[in-house]
Coordinates of C-alpha atoms and ligand atoms in Angstrom, one line a residue:
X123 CA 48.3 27.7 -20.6
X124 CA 48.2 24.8 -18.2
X125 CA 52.0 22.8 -18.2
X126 CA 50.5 19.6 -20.1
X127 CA 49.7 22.1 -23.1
X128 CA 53.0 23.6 -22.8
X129 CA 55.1 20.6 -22.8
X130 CA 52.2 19.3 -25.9
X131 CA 53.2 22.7 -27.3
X132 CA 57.2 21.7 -27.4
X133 CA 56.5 18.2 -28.3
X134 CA 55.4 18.8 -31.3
X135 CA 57.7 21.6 -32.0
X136 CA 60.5 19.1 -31.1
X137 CA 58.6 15.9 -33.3
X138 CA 57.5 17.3 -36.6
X139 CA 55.5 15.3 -38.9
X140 CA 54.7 12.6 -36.3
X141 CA 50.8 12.8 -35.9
X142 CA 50.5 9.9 -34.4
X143 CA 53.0 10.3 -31.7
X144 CA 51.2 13.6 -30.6
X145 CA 48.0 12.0 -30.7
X146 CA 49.3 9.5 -28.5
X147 CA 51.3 11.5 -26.1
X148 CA 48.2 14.3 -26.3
X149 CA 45.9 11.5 -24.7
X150 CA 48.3 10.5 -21.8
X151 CA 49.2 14.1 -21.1
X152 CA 45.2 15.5 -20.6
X153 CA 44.6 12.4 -19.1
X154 CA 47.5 13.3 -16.3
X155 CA 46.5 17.0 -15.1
X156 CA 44.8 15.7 -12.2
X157 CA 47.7 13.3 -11.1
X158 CA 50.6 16.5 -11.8
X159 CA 48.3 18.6 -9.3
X160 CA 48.0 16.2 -6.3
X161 CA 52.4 15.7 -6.8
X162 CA 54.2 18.7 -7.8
X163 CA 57.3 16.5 -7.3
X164 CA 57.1 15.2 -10.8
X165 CA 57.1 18.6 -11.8
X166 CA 60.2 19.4 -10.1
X167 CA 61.7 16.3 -11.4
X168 CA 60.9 16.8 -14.9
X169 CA 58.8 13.5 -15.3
X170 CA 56.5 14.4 -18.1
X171 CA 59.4 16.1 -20.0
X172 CA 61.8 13.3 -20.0
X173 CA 58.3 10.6 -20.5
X174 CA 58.3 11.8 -23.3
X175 CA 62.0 11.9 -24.8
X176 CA 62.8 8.4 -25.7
X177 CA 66.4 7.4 -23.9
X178 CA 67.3 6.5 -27.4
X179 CA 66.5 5.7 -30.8
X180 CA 68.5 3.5 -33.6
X181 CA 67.9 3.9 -37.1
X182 CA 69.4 1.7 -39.6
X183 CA 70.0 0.7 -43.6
X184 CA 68.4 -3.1 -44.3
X185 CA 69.9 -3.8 -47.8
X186 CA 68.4 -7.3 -48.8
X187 CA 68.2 -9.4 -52.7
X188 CA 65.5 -10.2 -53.5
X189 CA 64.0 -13.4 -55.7
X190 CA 65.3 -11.3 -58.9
X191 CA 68.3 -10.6 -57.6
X192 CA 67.8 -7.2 -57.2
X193 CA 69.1 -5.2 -54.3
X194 CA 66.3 -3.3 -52.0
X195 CA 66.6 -0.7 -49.6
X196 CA 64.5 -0.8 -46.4
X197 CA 64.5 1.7 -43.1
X198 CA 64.7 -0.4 -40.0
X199 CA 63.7 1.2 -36.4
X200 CA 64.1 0.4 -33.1
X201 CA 63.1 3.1 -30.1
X202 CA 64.1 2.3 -26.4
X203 CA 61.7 4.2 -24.9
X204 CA 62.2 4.3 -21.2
X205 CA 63.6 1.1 -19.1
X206 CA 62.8 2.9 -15.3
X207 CA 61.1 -0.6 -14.7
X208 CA 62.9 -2.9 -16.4
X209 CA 64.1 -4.1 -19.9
X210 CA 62.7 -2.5 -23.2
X211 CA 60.2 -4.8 -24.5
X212 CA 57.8 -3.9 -27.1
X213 CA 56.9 -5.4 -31.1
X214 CA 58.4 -4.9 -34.4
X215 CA 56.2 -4.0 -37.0
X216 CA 57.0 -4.5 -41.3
X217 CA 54.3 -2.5 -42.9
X218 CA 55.0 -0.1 -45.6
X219 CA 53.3 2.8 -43.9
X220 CA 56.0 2.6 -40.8
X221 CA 58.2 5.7 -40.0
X222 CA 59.7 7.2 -36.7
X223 CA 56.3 8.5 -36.1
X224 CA 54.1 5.1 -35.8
X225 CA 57.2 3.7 -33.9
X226 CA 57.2 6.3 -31.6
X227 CA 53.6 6.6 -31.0
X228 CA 53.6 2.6 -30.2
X229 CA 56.8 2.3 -27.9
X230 CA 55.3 5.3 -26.2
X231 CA 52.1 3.7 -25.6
X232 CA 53.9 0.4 -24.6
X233 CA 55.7 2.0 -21.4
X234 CA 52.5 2.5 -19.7
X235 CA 50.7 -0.6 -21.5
X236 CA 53.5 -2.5 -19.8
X237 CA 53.6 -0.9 -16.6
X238 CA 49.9 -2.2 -16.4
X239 CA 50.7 -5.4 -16.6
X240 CA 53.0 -5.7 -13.1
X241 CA 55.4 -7.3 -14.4
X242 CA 59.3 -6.0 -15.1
X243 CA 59.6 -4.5 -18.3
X244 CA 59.9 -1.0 -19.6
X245 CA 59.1 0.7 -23.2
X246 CA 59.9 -0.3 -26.4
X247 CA 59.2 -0.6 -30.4
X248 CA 60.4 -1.6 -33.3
X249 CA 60.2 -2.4 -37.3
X250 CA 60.6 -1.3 -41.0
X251 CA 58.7 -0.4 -43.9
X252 CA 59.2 -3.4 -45.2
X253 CA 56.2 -5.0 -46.9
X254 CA 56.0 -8.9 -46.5
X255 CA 53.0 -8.9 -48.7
X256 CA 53.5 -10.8 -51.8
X257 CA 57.0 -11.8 -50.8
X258 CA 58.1 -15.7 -51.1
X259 CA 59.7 -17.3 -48.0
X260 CA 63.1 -16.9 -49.3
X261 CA 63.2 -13.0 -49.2
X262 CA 61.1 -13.2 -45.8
X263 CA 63.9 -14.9 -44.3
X264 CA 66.9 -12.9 -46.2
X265 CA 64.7 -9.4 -45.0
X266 CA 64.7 -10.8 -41.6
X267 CA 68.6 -11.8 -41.2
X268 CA 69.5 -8.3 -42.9
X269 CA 67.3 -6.1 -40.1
X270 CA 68.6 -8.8 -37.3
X271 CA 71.8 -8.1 -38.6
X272 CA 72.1 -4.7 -37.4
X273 CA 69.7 -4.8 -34.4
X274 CA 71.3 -7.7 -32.8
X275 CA 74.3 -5.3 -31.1
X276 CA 70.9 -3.3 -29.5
X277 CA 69.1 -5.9 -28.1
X278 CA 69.6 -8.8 -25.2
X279 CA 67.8 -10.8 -22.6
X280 CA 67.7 -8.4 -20.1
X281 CA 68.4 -5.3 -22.2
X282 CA 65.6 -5.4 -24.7
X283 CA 63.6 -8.1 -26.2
X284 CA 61.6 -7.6 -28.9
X285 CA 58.6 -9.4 -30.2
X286 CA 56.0 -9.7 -33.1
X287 CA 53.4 -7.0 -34.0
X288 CA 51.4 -6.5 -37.7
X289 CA 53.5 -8.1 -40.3
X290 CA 55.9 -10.0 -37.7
X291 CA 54.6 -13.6 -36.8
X292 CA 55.8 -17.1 -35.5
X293 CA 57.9 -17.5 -38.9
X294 CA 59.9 -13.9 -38.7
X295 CA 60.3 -14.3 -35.2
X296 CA 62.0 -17.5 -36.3
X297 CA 64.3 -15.9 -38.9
X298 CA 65.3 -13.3 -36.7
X299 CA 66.3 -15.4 -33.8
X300 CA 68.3 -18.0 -36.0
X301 CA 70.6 -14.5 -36.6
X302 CA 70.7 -13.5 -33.7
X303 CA 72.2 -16.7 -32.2
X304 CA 74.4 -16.8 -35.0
X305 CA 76.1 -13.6 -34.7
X306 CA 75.9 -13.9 -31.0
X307 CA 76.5 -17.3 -30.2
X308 CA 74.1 -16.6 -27.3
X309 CA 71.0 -18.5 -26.9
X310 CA 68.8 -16.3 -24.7
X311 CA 65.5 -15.4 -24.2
X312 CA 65.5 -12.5 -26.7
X313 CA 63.0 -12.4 -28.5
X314 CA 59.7 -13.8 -27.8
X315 CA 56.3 -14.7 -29.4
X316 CA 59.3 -17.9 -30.9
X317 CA 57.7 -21.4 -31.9
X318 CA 56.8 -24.0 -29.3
X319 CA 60.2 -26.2 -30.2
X320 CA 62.9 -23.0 -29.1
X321 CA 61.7 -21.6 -26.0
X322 CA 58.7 -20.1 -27.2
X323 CA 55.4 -20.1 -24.6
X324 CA 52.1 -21.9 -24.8
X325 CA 49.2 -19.5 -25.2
X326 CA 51.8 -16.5 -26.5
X327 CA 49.6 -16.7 -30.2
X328 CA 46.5 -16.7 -28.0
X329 CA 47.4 -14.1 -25.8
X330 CA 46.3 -10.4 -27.0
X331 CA 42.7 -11.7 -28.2
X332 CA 42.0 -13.8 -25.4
X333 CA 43.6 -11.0 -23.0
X334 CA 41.3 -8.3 -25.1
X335 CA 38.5 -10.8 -24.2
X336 CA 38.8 -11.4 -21.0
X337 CA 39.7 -7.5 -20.2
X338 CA 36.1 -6.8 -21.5
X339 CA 34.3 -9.2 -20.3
X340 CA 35.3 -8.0 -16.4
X341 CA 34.2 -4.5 -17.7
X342 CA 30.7 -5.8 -18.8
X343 CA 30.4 -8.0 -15.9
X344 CA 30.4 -5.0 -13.6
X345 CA 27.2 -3.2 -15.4
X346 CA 25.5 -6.7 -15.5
X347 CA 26.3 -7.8 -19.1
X348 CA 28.1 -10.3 -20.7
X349 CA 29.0 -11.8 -24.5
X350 CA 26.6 -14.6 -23.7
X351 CA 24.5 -14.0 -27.4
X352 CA 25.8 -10.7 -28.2
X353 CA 26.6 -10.3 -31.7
X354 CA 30.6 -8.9 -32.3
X355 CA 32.7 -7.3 -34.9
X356 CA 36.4 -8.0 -35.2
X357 CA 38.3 -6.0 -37.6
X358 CA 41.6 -7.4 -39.2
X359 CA 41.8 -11.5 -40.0
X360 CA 45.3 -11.5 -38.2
X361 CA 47.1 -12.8 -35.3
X362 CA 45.0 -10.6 -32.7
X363 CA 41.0 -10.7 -34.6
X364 CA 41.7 -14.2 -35.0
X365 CA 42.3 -15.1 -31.3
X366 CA 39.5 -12.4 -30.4
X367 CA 37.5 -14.6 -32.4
X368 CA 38.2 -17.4 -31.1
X369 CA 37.6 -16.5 -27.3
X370 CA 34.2 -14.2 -27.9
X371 CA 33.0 -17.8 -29.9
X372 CA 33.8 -19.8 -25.7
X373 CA 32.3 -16.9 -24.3
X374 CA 29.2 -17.7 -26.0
X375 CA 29.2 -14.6 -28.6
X376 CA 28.8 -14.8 -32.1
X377 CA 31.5 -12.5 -34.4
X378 CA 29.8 -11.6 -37.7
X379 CA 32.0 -9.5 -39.4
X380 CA 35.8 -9.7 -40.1
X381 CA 38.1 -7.5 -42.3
X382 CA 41.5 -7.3 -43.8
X383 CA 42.8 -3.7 -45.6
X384 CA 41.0 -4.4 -48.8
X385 CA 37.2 -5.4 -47.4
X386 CA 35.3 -7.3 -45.3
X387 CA 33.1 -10.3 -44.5
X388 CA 29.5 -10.6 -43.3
X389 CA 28.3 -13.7 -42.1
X390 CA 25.2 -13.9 -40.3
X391 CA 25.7 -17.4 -39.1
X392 CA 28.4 -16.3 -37.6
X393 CA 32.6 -16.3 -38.9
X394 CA 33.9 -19.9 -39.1
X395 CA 36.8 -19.2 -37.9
X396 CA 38.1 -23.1 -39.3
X397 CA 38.2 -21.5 -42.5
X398 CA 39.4 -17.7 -41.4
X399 CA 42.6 -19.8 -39.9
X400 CA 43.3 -22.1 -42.7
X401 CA 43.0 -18.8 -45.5
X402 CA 45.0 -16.4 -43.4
X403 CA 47.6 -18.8 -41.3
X404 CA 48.2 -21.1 -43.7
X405 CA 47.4 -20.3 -47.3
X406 CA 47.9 -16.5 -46.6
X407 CA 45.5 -15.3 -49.1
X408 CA 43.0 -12.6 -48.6
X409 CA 39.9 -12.5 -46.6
X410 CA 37.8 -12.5 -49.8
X411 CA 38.4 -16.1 -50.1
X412 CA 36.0 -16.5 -47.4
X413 CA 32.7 -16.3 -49.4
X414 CA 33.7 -19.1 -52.1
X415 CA 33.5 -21.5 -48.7
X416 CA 30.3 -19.8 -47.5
X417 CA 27.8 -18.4 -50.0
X418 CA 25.6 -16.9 -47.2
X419 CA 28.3 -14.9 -46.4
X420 CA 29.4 -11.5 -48.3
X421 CA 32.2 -9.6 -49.1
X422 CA 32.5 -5.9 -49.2
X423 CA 35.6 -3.6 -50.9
X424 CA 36.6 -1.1 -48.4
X425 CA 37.4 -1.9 -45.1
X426 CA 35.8 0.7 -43.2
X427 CA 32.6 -0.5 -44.2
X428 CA 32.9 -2.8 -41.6
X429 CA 31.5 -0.1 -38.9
X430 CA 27.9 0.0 -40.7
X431 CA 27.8 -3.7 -39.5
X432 CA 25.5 -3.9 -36.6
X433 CA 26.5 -5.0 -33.8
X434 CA 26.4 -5.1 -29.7
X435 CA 30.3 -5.1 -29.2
X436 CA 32.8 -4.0 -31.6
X437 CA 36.3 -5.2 -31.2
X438 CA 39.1 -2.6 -33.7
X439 CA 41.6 -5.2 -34.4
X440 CA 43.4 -4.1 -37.3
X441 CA 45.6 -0.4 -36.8
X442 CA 45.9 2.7 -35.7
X443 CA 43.0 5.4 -36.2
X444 CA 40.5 2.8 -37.5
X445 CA 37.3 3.9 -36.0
X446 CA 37.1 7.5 -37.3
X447 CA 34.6 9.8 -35.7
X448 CA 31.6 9.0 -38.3
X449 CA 32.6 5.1 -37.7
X450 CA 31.6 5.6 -34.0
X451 CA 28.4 7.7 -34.4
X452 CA 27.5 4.9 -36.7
X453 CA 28.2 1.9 -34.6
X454 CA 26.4 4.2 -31.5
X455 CA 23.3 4.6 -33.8
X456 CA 23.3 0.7 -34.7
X457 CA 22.8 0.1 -30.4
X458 CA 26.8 -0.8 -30.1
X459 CA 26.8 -0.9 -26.3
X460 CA 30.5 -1.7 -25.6
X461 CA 34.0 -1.3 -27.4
X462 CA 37.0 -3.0 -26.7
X463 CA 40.3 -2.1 -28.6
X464 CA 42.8 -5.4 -29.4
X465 CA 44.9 -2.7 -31.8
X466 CA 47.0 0.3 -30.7
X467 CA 45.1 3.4 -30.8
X468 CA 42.5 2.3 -33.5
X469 CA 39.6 5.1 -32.4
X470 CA 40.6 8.7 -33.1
X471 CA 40.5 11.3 -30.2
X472 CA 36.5 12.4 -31.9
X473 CA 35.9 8.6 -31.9
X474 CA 36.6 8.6 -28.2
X475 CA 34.1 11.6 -27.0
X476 CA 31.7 9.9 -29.7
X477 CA 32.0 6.7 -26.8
X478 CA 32.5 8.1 -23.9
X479 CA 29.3 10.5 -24.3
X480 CA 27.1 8.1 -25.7
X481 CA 28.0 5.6 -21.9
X482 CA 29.6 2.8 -24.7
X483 CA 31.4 0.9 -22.1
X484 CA 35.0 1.7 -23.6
X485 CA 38.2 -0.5 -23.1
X486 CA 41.3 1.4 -24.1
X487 CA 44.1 -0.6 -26.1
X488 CA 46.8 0.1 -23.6
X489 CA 44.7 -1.6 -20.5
X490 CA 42.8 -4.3 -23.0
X491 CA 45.4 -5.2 -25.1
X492 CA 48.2 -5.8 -22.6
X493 CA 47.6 -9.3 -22.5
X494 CA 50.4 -9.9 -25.3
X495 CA 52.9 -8.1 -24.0
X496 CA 51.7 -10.0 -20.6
X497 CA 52.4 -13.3 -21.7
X498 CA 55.9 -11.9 -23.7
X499 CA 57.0 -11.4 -20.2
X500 CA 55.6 -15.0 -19.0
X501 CA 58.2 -16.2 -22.0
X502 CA 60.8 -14.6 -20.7
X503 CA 60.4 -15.6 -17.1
X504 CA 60.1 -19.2 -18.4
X505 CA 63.2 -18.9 -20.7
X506 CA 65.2 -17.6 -17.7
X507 CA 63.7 -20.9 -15.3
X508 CA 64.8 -22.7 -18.1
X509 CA 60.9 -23.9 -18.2
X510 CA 58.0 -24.4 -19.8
X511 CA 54.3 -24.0 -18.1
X512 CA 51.1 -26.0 -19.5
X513 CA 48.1 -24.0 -22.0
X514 CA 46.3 -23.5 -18.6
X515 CA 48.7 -22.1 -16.7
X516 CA 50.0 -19.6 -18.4
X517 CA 46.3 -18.6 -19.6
X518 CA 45.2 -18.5 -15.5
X519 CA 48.2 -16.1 -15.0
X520 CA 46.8 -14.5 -18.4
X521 CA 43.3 -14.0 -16.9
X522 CA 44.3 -12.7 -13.9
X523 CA 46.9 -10.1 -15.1
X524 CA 43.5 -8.8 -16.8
X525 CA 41.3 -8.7 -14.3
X526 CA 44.1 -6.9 -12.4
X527 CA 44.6 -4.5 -14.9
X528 CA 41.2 -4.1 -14.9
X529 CA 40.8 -3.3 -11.5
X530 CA 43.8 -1.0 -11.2
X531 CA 42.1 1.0 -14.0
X532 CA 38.9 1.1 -12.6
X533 CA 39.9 2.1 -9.6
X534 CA 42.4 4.6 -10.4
X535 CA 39.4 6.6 -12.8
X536 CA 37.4 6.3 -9.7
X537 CA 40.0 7.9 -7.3
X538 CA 40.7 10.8 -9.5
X539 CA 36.9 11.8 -9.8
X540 CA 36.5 9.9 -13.8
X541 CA 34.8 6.9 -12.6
X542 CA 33.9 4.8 -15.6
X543 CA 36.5 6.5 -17.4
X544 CA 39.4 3.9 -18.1
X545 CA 41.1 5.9 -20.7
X546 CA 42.0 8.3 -18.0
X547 CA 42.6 5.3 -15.8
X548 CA 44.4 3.2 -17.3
X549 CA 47.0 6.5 -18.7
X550 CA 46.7 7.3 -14.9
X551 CA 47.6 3.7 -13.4
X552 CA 50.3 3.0 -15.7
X553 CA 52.1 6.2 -15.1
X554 CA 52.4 6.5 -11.6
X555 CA 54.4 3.1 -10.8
X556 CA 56.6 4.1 -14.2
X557 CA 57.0 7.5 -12.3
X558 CA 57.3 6.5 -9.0
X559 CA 60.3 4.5 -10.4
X560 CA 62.0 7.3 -12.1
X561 CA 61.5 9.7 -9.3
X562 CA 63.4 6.7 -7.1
X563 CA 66.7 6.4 -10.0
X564 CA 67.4 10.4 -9.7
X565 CA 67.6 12.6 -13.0
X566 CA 68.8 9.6 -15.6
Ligands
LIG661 P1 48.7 -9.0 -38.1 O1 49.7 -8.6 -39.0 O2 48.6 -10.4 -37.6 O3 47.2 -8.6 -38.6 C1 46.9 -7.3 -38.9 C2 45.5 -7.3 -39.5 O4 45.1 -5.9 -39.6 C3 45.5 -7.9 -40.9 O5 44.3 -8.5 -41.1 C4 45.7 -6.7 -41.8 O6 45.2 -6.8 -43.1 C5 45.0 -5.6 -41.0 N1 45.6 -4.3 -41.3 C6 46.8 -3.9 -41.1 N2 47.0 -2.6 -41.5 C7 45.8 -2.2 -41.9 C8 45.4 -1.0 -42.4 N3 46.2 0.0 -42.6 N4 44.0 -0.9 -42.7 C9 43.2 -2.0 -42.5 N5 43.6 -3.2 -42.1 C10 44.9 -3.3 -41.8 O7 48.9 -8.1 -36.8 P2 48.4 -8.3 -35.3 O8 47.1 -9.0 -35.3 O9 49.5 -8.8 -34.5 O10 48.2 -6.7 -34.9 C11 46.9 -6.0 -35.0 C12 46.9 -4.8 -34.1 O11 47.0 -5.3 -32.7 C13 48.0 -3.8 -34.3 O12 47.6 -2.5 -34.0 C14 49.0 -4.2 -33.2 O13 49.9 -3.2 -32.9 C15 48.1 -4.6 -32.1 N6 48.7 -5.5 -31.1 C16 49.3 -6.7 -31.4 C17 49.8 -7.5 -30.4 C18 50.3 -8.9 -30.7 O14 50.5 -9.6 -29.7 N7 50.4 -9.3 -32.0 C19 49.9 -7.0 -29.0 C20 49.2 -5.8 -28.8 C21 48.7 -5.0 -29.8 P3 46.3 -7.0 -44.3 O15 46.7 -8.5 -44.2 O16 45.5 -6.7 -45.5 O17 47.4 -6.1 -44.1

């Protein structure tokens, strides 16, 4: 058996019961064979085995009251994944399906997501099983000071700084920051994705749909296509299909279908996304509302019915494991020509081949989503200036972090004999400078 299956062998002896963190390391690992033969030094250092240990992981108790005054229990999480290249950074996540598993599957993904990117920051993920769903303000906020209340002794400016992901938004970010300084008395660049009036950045709520957007727009461009009247699916209504949305409308696209975990919407006049905003940012209702402002439009139960949609470019916004291997025959048959993924990991290892055989032109989360995590990192360079840079700036340094990443994907696939392949690219590209910096700190 060839090492990669070995070590796959004793990860998921090590890990049980965490499916998605062996899918995830699974991909990386194939995807590295050819990079383990040309530098047996990694073997001898042990790279892939300690890649994927995390350096450590916190689990904690968030007791919280809520509107009845009844006590609740929830499971908070943080994993530090690996900091050879600088400071954890990575989301939190509230969803009721979180456990270790999704937790580590994401800050695992997120060490070479962010290596991608350039800039300083290492591994990281975090969140509970919390559900804000339903919940009023009041227990948002008392959730949010309980979990900061125990995660605030883990985290720092340049130790690991957290940020928003599904379920965590402007207003949590908020709530947990507020603790933080208040236990701390430090006011500090530690979190980011905060509101415009407390250090947070311009463009930050922008960032992962328009960095998804412009990611596959370079990777269209170089087979000679472009959005310009292509017709686009966005799964999810939240902060990432929303700003998707918004950027595939400049590019001259037209998104048709949108989704939240009950159903979906078909507009053939394409999504106003004036109403998608006002039902999901503001009134936080369900995407069903949609139709009673648009009668041409329908709504379907189910959200995987969204895939039947026709369509030239499908964007899986939403989760993990979205796009299951019928999805992806389905979209192939209905003359789907390109995929992009804004979520993490939401095409299945069958979904994958179902692309990559069929010549979908396939952007991988960790390359075309990066653009969040990008612009995190532009926050926290701005917090430590003590600055704040224009809409257009940071979205310039935005564009060009993607195009970059892009091009270091690209080019790695190429090098290694996958060309076209930026799966294997992108695992490839963000390994080797994470590796390189590991090999440089000695057996840590
Ligand atoms: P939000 O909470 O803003 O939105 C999530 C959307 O996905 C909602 O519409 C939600 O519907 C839907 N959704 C969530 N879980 C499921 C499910 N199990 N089945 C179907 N639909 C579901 O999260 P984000 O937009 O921030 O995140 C979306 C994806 O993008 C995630 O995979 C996240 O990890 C990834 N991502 C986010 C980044 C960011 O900057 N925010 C950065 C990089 C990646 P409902 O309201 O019904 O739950």
């Amino acid at each position: 058996m060839s090492l990669t299956g070995q070590l796959m062998e004793a990860v998921i002896k090590r890990n049980p019961n965490e499916p998605e963190f062996h899918q995830a390391v699974k991909e990386v690992l194939e995807s590295l064979e050819p990079v383990i033969e040309r530098h047996p030094e990694y073997v001898q250092a042990g790279i892939l085995e300690r890649i994927v240990e995390p350096e450590r992981v916190i689990m904690f108790r968030v007791p919280w009251v809520d509107d009845n005054g009844k006590v609740q229990v929830n499971r908070g999480f943080r994993v530090q994944f690996n900091s050879a290249i600088g400071p954890y950074k990575g989301g939190i996540r509230f969803h009721p399906s979180v456990y270790l598993g999704i937790i580590k599957f994401l800050g695992f993904e997120q060490i070479f997501k962010n290596s991608l990117t350039g800039l300083p920051i290492g591994g990281g993920k975090g969140g509970s099983d919390f559900d804000p769903k339903g919940k009023s303000d009041n227990e948002i906020m008392r959730f949010c000071q309980s979990f900061m209340a125990e995660l605030y002794r883990h985290i720092g400016a340049d130790v690991d700084v957290p940020a928003g992901d599904i379920g965590v938004g402007a207003r949590e970010i908020g709530y947990m920051y507020g603790m933080y300084k208040k236990l701390t008395g430090l006011y500090e660049g530690v979190l980011t994705g905060k509101g415009l009036t407390y250090g947070g950045s311009l463009a930050r709520k922008e960032a992962t749909g328009y960095g998804l957007c412009y990611f596959v727009d370079e990777m269209i461009k170089a087979k000679g296509k472009s959005f310009k009247g292509a017709t686009v699916i966005s799964s999810g209504s939240g902060n990432v299909s929303i700003y998707a949305t918004e950027k595939v409308y400049q590019l001259g696209g037209k998104v048709v279908a949108m989704s939240d975990s009950n159903g979906y919407i078909y507009d053939p006049n394409g999504v106003n996304l004036d109403t998608v905003k006002r039902i999901k940012e503001v009134e936080r209702k369900r995407i069903s509302e949609y139709v009673k402002y648009h009668p041409q439009a329908t709504y379907t139960e189910g959200c995987s019915g969204i895939w039947s949609v026709k369509c030239d470019i499908a964007l899986p916004n939403a989760t993990q494991n979205e796009i299951n291997k019928e999805a992806a025959e389905m979209l192939v048959k209905n003359g789907c020509w390109a995929v992009g993924e804004g979520a993490n990991m939401p095409s299945t290892p069958e979904a994958i081949e179902v692309f990559l055989k069929n010549k979908v032109l396939f952007a991988p989360a960790k390359a075309a989503n990066a653009g969040g995590v990008a612009t995190s990192a532009l926050e926290m360079s701005q917090n430590s200036l003590r600055m704040s840079w224009t809409f257009e700036e940071v979205d310039a340094k935005l564009k060009d972090i993607m195009v970059n990443i892009y091009k270091n994907a690209s080019s790695a696939a190429k090098e290694y004999g996958y060309e076209d392949n930026l799966v294997v690219g992108a695992n490839i590209a963000g390994f080797k400078k994470v590796a390189e910096a590991m090999m440089a700190q000695g057996i840590v």
